Amino acid sequence: MTTINPAPTAADSGARATERFAADKTNVADTPPERVDLLAREVLGAVHDTIRRHKLTYAEYNALKAWLIGVGQGGEWPLFLDVWVEHVVEEVATEHRHGNKGTIEGPYYVPGAPERGVGDSVPMRDNESGSPLVWTGRVTSTDGAALSDATIELWHADSDGLYSQFAPGIPEWNLRAAFHADADGRFEIHTVRPAPYQIPTDGACGKLIAAAGWHAWRPAHLHVKVSAPGHELLTAQLYFPNDEHNDDDIASAVKPELILDPRPGPNGGEAIAYDFVLDRA
Ligand code: MBD
Ligand code: FE
């Protein structure tokens, strides 16, 4: 692939992530007042403690205020929360599970991707760059039974680290699909290896990273949502061994159980084997 796509601006990808969140996730019941009171008081108390302990100055308070205003103006709340907060929410929400480990969803999932079957390729451009990946696996329940009606929704960045629908100039459903497993829970997915992902550096999140002397990288990853009737939805990401950011992911979302073991595959690419075990709902 020879076309060079411009990197998305923080504001463009942020606006799109905000729009997606509003469409998919704001239709929830009100949180009871006792719960809001408890949580809001504790969070504010933690902020007050930090101010006292470190004797925050007015200059620092105003820098914080300007930065928070910038997060909102740039549409970066979805990115900020998913990078620095979601991993703990996911940990708490899934601690009862006996099946597959999961991890955070992040800001770039889009429901309704094109459907595909066993042995199919994810939608991609002619000459999509990146090493070909052939992924075989099976979806079972925690009791070992094959899940005959399982679906693996897959989405990931391209070999430039860019996501369709969040970066300009990429076909709408590029590297996004919903794969149906067969009657025995087996699936085979053809795609290409994604590149590591750098969160936008030109917005408020990027400013925080620069001001704190951090880095903006996530290791290369494949996002999945695995579902089957009567089972809990599994949201996960799979990672590649030896990625330099597996140990210092800016989003703290890597778990050892989610690191793949690729082998040489067809067409100079890689073969990966990774199964999923779902908990009963
Ligand atoms: C991503 O691609 C991602 O997966 C997360 C969690 C945050 C920002 C960008
Ligand atoms: Fe991602």
mmCIF file of C-alpha atoms and ligand atoms in Angstrom, residues 79 82-83 86 104-108 155 157 163 197 199 218 221 223 237 251 253, ligand 1:
data_model
loop_
_atom_site.group_PDB
_atom_site.id
_atom_site.type_symbol
_atom_site.label_atom_id
_atom_site.label_comp_id
_atom_site.label_asym_id
_atom_site.label_seq_id
_atom_site.Cartn_x
_atom_site.Cartn_y
_atom_site.Cartn_z
ATOM 1 C CA LEU A 79 -9.659 8.722 25.182
ATOM 2 C CA ASP A 82 -10.299 4.604 28.470
ATOM 3 C CA VAL A 83 -6.524 5.066 28.649
ATOM 4 C CA GLU A 86 -11.047 1.837 32.241
ATOM 5 C CA ILE A 104 -10.532 -2.862 28.153
ATOM 6 C CA GLU A 105 -12.655 -1.993 25.130
ATOM 7 C CA GLY A 106 -11.076 1.394 24.475
ATOM 8 C CA PRO A 107 -12.696 4.186 22.460
ATOM 9 C CA TYR A 108 -12.706 2.711 18.945
ATOM 10 C CA TRP A 155 -11.394 -4.618 15.119
ATOM 11 C CA ALA A 157 -5.480 -0.712 13.650
ATOM 12 C CA TYR A 163 -8.335 2.761 12.912
ATOM 13 C CA TYR A 197 -0.743 2.499 18.394
ATOM 14 C CA ILE A 199 -2.490 8.017 21.070
ATOM 15 C CA ARG A 218 0.122 1.095 23.238
ATOM 16 C CA HIS A 221 -3.133 -5.333 19.588
ATOM 17 C CA HIS A 223 -9.486 -6.090 19.782
ATOM 18 C CA GLN A 237 -7.313 -7.606 23.284
ATOM 19 C CA ALA A 251 -3.476 2.137 28.843
ATOM 20 C CA ALA A 253 -4.329 -3.157 29.467
HETATM 21 C C1 MBD B 1 -6.677 2.390 21.498
HETATM 22 O O1 MBD B 1 -6.517 1.792 20.306
HETATM 23 C C2 MBD B 1 -7.000 1.617 22.519
HETATM 24 O O2 MBD B 1 -7.143 0.317 22.283
HETATM 25 C C3 MBD B 1 -7.175 2.169 23.778
HETATM 26 C C4 MBD B 1 -7.531 1.300 24.913
HETATM 27 C C5 MBD B 1 -7.024 3.508 23.974
HETATM 28 C C6 MBD B 1 -6.682 4.303 22.936
HETATM 29 C C7 MBD B 1 -6.519 3.744 21.699
#
